[in-house]
JSON list of C-alpha atoms in Angstrom, two decimals:
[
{"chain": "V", "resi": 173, "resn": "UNK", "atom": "CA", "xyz": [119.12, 121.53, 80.09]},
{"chain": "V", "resi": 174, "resn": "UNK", "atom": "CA", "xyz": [116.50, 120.10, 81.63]},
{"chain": "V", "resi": 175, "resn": "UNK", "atom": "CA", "xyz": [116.21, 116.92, 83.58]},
{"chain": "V", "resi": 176, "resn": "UNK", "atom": "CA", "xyz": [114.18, 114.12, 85.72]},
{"chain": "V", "resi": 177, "resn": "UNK", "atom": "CA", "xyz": [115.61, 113.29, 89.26]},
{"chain": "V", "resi": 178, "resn": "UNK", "atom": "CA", "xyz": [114.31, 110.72, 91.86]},
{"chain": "V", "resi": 179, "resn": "UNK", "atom": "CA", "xyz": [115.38, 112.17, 95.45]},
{"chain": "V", "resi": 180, "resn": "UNK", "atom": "CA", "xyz": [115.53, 109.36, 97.94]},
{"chain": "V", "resi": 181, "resn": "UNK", "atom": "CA", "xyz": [115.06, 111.01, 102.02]},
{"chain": "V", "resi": 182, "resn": "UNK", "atom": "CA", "xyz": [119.08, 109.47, 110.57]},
{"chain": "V", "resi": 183, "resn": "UNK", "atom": "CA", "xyz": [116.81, 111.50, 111.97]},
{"chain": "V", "resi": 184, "resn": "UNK", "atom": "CA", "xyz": [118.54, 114.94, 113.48]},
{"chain": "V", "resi": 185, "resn": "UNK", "atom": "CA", "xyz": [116.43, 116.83, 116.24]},
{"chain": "V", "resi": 186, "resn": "UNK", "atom": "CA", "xyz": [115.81, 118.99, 113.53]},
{"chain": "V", "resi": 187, "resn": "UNK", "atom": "CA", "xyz": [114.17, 116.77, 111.45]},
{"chain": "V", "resi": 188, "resn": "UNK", "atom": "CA", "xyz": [112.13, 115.49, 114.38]},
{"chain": "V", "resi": 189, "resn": "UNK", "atom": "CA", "xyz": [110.64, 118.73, 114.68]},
{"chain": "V", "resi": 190, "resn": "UNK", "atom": "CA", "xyz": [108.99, 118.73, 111.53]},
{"chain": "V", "resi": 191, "resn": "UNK", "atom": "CA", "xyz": [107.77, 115.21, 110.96]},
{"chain": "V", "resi": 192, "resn": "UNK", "atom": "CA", "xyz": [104.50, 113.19, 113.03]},
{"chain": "V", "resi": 193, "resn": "UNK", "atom": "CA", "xyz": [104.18, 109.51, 113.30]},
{"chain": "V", "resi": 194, "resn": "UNK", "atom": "CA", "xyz": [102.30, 107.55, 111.10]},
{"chain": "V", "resi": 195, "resn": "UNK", "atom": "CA", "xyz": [98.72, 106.83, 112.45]},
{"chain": "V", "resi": 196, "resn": "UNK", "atom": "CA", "xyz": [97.21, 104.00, 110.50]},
{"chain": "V", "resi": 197, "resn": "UNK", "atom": "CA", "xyz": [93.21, 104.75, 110.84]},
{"chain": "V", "resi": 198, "resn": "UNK", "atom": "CA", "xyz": [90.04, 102.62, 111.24]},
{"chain": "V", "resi": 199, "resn": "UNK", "atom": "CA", "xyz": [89.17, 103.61, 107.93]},
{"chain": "V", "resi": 200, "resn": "UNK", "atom": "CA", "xyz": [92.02, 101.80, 106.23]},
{"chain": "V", "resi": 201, "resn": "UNK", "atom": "CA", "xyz": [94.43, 104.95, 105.59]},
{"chain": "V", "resi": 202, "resn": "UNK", "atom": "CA", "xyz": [97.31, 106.06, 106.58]},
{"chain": "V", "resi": 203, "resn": "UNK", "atom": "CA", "xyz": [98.49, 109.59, 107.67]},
{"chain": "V", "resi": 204, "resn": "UNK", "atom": "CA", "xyz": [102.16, 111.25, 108.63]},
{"chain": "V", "resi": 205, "resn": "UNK", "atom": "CA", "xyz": [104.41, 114.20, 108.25]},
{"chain": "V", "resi": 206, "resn": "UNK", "atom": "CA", "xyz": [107.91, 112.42, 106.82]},
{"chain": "V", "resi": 207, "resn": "UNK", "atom": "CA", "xyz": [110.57, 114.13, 105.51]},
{"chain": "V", "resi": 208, "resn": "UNK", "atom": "CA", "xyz": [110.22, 114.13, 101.69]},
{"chain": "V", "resi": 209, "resn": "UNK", "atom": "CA", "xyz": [114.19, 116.13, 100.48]},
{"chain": "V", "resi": 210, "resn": "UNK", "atom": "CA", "xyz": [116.66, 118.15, 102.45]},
{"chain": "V", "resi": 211, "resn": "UNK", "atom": "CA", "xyz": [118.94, 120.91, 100.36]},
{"chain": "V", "resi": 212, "resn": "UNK", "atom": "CA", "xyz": [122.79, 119.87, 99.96]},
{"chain": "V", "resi": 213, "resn": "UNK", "atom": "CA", "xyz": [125.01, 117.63, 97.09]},
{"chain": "V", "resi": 214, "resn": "UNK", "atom": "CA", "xyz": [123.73, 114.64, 96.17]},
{"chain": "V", "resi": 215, "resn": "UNK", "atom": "CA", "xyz": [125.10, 112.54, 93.95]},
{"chain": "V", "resi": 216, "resn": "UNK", "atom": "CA", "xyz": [123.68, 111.12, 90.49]},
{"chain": "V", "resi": 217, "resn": "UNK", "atom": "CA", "xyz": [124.65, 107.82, 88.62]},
{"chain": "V", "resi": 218, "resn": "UNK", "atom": "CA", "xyz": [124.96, 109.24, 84.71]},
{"chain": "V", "resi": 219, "resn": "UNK", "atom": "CA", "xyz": [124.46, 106.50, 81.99]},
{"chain": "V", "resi": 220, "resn": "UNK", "atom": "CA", "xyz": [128.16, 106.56, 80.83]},
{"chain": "V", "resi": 221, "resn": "UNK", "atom": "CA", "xyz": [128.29, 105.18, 84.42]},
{"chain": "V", "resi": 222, "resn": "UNK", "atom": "CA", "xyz": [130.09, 108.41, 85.95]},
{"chain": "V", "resi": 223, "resn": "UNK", "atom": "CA", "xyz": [129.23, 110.39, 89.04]},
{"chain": "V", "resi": 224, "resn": "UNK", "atom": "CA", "xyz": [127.47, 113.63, 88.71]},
{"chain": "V", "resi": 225, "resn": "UNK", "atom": "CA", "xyz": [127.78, 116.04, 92.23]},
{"chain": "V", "resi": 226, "resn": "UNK", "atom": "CA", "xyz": [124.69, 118.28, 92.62]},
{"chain": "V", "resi": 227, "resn": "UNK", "atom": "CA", "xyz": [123.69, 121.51, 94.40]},
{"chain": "V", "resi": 228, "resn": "UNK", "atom": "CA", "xyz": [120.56, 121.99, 95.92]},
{"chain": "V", "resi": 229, "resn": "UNK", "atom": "CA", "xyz": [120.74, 125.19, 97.55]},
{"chain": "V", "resi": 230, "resn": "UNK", "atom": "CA", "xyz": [118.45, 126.36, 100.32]},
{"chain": "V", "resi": 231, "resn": "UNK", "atom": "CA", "xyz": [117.10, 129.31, 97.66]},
{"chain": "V", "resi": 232, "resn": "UNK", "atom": "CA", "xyz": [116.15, 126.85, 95.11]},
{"chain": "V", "resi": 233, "resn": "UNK", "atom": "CA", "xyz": [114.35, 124.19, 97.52]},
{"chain": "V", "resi": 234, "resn": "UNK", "atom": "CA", "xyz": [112.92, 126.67, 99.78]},
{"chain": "V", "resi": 235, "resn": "UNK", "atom": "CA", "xyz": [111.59, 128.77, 96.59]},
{"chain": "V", "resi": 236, "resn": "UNK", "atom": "CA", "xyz": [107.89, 129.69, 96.87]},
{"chain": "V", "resi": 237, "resn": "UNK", "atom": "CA", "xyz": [107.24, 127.76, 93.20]},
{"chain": "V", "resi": 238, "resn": "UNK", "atom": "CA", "xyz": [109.01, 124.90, 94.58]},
{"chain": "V", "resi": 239, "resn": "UNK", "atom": "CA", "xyz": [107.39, 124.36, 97.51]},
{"chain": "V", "resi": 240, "resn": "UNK", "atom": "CA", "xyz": [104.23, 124.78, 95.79]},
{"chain": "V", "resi": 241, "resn": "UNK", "atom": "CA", "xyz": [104.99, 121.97, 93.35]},
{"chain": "V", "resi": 242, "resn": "UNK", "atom": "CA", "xyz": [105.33, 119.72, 96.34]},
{"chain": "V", "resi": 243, "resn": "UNK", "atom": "CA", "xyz": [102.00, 120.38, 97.43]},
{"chain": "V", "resi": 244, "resn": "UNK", "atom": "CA", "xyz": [99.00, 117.69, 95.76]},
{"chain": "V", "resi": 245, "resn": "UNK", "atom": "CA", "xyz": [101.67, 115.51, 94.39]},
{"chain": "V", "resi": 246, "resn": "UNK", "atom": "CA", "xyz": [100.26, 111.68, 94.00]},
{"chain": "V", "resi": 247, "resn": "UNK", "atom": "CA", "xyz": [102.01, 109.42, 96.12]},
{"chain": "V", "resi": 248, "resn": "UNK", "atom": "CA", "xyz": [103.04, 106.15, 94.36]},
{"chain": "V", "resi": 249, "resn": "UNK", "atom": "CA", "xyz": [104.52, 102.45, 95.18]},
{"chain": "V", "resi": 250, "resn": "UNK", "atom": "CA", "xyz": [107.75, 102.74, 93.74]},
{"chain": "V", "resi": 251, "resn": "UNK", "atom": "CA", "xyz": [108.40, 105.58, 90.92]},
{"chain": "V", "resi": 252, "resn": "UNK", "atom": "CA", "xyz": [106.36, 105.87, 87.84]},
{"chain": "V", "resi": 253, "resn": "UNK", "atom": "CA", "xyz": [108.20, 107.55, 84.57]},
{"chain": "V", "resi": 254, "resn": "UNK", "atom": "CA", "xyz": [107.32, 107.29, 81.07]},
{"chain": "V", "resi": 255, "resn": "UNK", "atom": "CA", "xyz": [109.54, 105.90, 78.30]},
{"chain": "V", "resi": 256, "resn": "UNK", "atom": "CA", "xyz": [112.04, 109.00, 78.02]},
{"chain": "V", "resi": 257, "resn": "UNK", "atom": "CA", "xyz": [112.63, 109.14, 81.54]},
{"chain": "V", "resi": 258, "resn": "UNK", "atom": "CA", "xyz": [110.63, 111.92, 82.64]},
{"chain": "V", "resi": 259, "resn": "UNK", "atom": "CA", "xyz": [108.47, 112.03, 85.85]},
{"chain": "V", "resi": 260, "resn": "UNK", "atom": "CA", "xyz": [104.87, 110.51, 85.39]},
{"chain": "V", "resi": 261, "resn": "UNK", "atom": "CA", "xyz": [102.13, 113.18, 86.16]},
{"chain": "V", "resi": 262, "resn": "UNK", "atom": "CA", "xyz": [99.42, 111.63, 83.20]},
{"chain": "V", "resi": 263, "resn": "UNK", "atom": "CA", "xyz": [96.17, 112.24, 84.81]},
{"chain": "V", "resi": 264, "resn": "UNK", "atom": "CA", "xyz": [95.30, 108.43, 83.78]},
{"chain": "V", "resi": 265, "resn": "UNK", "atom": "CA", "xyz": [98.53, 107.34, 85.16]},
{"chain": "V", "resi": 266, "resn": "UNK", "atom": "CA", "xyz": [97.63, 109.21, 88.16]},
{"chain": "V", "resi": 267, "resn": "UNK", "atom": "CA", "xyz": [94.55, 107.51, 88.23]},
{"chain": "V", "resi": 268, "resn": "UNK", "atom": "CA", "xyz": [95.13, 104.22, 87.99]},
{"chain": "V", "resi": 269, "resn": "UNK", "atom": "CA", "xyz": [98.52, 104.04, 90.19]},
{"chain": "V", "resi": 270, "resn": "UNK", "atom": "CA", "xyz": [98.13, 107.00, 92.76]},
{"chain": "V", "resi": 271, "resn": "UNK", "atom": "CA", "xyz": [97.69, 105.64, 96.54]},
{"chain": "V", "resi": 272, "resn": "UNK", "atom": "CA", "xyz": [97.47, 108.80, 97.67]},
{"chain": "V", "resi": 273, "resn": "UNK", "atom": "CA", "xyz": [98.76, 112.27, 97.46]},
{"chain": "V", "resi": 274, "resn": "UNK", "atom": "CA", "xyz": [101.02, 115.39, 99.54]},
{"chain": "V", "resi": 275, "resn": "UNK", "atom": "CA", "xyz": [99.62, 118.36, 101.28]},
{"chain": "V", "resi": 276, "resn": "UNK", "atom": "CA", "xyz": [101.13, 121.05, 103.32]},
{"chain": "V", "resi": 277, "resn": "UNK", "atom": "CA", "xyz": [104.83, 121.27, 102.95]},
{"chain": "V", "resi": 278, "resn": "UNK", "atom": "CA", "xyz": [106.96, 122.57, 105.54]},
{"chain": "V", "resi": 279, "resn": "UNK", "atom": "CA", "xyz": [110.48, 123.55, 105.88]},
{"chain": "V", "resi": 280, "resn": "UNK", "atom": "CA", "xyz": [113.16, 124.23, 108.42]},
{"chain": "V", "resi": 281, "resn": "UNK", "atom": "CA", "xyz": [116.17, 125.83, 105.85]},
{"chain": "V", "resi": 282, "resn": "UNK", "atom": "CA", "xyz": [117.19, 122.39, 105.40]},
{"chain": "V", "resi": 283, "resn": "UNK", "atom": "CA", "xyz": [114.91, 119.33, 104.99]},
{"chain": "V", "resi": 284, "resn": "UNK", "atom": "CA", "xyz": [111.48, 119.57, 103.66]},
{"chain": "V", "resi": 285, "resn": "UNK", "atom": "CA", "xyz": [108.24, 117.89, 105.13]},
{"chain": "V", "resi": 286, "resn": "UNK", "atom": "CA", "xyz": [104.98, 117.05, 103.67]},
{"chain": "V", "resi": 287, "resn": "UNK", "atom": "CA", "xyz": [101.76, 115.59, 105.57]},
{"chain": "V", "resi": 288, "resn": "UNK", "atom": "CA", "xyz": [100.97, 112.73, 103.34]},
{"chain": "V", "resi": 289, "resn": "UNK", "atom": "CA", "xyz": [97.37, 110.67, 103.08]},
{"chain": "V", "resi": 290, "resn": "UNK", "atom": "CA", "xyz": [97.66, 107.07, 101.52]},
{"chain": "V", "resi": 291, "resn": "UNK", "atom": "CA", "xyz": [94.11, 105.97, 101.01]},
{"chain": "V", "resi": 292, "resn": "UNK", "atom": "CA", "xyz": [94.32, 103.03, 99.05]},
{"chain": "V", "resi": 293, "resn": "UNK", "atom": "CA", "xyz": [94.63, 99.55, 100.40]},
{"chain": "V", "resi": 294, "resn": "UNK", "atom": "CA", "xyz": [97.55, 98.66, 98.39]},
{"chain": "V", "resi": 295, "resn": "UNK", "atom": "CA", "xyz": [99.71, 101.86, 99.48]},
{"chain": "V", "resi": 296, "resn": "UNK", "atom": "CA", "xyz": [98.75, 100.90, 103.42]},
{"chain": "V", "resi": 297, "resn": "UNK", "atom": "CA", "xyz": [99.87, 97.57, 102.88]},
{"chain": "V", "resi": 298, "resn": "UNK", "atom": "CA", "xyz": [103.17, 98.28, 101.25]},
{"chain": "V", "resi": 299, "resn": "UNK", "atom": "CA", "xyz": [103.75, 100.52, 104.20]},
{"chain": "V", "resi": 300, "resn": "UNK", "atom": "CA", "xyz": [102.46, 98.71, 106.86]},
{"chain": "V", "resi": 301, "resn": "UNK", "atom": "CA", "xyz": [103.56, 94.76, 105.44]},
{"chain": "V", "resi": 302, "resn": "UNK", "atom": "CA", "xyz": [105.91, 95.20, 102.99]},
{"chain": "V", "resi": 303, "resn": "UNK", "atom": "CA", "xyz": [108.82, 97.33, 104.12]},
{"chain": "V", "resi": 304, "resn": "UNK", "atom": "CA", "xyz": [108.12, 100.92, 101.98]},
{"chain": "V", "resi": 305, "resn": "UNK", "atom": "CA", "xyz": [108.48, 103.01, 104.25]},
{"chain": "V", "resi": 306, "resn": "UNK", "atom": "CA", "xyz": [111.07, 105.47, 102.89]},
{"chain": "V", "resi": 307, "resn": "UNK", "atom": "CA", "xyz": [110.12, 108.17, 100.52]},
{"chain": "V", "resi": 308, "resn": "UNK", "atom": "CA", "xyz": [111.43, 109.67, 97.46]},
{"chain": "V", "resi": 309, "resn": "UNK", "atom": "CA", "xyz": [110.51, 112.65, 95.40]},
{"chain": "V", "resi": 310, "resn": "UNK", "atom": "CA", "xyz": [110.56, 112.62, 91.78]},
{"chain": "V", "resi": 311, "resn": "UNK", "atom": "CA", "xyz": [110.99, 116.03, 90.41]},
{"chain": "V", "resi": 312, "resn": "UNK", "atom": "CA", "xyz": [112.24, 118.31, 87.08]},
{"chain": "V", "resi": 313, "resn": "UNK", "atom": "CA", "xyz": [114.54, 120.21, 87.06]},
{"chain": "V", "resi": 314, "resn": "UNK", "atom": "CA", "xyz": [117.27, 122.91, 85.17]},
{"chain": "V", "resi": 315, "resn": "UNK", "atom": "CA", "xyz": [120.92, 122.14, 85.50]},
{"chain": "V", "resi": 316, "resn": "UNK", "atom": "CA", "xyz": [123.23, 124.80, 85.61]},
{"chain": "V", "resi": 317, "resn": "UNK", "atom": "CA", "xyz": [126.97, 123.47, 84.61]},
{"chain": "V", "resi": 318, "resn": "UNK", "atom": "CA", "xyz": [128.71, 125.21, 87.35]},
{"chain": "V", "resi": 319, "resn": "UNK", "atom": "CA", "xyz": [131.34, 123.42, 89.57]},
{"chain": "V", "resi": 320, "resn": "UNK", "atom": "CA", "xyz": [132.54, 124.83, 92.97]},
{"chain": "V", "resi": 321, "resn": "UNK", "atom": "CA", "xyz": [132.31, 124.15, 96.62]},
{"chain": "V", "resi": 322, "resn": "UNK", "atom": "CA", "xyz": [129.29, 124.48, 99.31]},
{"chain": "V", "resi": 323, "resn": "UNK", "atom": "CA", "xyz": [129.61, 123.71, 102.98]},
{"chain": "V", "resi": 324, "resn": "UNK", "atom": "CA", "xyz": [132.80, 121.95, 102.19]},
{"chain": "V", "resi": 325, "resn": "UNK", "atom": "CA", "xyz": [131.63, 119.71, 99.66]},
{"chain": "V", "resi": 326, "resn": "UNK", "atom": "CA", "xyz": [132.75, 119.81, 96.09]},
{"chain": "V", "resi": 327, "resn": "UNK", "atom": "CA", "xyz": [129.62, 120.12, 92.88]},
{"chain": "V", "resi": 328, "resn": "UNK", "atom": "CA", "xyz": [129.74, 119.52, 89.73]},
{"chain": "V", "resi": 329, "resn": "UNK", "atom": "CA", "xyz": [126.43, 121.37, 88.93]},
{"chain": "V", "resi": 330, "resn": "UNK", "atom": "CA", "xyz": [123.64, 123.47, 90.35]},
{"chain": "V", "resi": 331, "resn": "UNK", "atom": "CA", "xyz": [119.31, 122.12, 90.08]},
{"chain": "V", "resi": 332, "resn": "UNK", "atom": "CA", "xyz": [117.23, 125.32, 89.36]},
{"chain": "V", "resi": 333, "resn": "UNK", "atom": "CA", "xyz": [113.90, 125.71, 88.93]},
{"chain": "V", "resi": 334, "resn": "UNK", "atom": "CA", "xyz": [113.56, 122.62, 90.88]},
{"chain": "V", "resi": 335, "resn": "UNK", "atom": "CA", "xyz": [109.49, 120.93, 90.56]},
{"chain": "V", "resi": 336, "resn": "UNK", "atom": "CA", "xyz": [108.00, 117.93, 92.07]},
{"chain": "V", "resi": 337, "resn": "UNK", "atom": "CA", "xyz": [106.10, 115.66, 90.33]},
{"chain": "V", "resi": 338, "resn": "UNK", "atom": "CA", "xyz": [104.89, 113.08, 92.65]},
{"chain": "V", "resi": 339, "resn": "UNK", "atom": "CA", "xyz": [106.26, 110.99, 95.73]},
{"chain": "V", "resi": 340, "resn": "UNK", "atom": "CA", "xyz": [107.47, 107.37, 95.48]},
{"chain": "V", "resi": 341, "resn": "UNK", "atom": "CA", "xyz": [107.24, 105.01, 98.65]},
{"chain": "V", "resi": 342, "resn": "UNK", "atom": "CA", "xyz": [110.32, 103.25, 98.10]},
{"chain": "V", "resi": 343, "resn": "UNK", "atom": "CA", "xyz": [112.60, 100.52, 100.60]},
{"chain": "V", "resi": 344, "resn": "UNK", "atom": "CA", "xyz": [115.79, 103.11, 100.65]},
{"chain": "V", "resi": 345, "resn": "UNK", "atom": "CA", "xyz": [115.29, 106.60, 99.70]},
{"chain": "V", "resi": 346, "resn": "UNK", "atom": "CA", "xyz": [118.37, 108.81, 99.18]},
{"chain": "V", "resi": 347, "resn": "UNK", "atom": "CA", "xyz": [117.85, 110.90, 102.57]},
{"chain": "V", "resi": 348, "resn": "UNK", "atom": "CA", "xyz": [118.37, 107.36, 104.48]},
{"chain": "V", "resi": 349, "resn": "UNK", "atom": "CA", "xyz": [116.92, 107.58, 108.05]},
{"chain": "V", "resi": 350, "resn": "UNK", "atom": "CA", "xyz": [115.74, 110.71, 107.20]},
{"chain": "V", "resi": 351, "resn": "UNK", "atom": "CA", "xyz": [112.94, 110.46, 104.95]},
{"chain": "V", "resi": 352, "resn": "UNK", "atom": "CA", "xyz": [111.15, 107.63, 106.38]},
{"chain": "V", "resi": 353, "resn": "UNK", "atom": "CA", "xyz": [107.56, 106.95, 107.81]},
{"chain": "V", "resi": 354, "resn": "UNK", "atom": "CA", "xyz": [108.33, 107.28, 111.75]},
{"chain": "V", "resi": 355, "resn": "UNK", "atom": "CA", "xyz": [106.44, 104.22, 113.46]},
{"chain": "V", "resi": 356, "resn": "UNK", "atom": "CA", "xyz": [114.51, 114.47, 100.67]},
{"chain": "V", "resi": 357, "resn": "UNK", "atom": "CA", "xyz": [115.39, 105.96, 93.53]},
{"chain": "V", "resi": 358, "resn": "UNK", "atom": "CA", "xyz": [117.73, 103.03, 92.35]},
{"chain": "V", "resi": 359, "resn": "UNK", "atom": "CA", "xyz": [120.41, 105.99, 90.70]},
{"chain": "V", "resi": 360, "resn": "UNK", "atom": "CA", "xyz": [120.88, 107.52, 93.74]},
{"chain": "V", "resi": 361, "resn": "UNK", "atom": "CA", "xyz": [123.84, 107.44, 96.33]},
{"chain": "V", "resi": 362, "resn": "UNK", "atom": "CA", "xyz": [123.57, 108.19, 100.15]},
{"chain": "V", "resi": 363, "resn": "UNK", "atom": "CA", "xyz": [125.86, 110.94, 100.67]},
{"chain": "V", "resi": 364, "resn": "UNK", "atom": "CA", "xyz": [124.49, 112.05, 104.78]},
{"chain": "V", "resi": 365, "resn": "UNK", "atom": "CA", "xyz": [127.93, 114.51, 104.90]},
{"chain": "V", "resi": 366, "resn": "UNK", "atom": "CA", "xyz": [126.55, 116.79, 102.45]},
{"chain": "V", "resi": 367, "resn": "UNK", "atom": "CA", "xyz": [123.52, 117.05, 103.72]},
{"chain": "V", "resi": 368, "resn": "UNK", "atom": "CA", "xyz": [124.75, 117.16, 107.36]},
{"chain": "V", "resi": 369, "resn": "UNK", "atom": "CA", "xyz": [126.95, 119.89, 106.46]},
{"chain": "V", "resi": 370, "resn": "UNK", "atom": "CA", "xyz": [124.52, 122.43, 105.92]},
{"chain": "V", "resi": 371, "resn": "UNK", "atom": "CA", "xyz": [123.45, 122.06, 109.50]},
{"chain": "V", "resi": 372, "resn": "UNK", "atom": "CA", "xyz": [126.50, 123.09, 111.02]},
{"chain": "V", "resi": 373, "resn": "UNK", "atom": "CA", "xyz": [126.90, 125.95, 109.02]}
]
């Protein structure tokens, strides 16, 4: 089965180590490294209003086709999906909405960073003015319906084949302090221990 999933991203050393401020430029844009998703369980509001616990192992994030989809996604204000809930990666969409767009993802076995370029005035300004300044990555993927534990923490399922489809600037992202411009979506629900727990292993 395949799915959509909006991945909302405090700031460990080890995050520090991969991310760089945001530098707002003469020429109107803005540029940073934030953290963009982390591996661990996250969990997933379902539409019978139940709580679905998924895996995102380190093999699956850190997967050479799925840190290539993270590469040249658009960057938008807020998530863009179409009417059946799948990510929005229209060209025209892209067009019209985009503020700017990922480049060079980088990874540390656990969280995931991507140099970002927002070039258009209304992606500075919800940055700068308006409090978006936390990031979340919309992305497809395959769910595997396989329960067990990892790190501790108890999963319902497993993502594979995990693909990003572009980068929302959102007010709370999932990865809380984490994924944030430094001056990993409304279903989503901060779980830091899972997360967390992969870095003491």
């Amino acid at each position: 089965m395949s799915v959509a999933r909006f991945d909302v991203a405090s700031m460990p050393l080890s995050v520090k180590e991969l991310t760089l401020p945001a530098t707002f430029h003469e020429d109107g844009t803005l540029t940073a490294r934030p953290v963009i998703t982390s591996i661990g369980v996250f969990k997933y509001r379902k539409a019978d209003g139940s709580i679905s616990r998924e895996l995102r192992l380190p093999e699956e994030v850190f997967s050479e086709a799925t840190m290539s989809s993270f590469n040249s996604m658009p960057i938008y204000v807020g998530h863009k999906t179409k009417i059946d809930g799948k990510n929005e990666i229209d060209p025209e969409i892209v067009e019209k909405y985009a503020v700017g767009k990922t480049a060079n993802p980088i990874g540390n076995n656990v969280y995931v960073a991507s140099d970002i370029t927002v070039n258009k005035e209304d992606g500075v300004k919800a940055a700068k003015q308006d409090g978006y300044q936390s990031f979340s990555v919309g992305y497809d993927c395959d769910m595997e319906e396989k329960a067990g534990i990892w790190c501790g923490v108890e999963y319902d399922r497993i993502q594979r084949n995990i693909r990003g489809r572009h980068l929302a600037m959102v007010r709370i992202g999932r990865q809380g302090d984490q994924a944030v411009l430094r001056m990993d979506g409304d279903d989503a629900i901060c779980d830091d221990a899972a997360v967390l727990a992969a870095e003491d292993k």
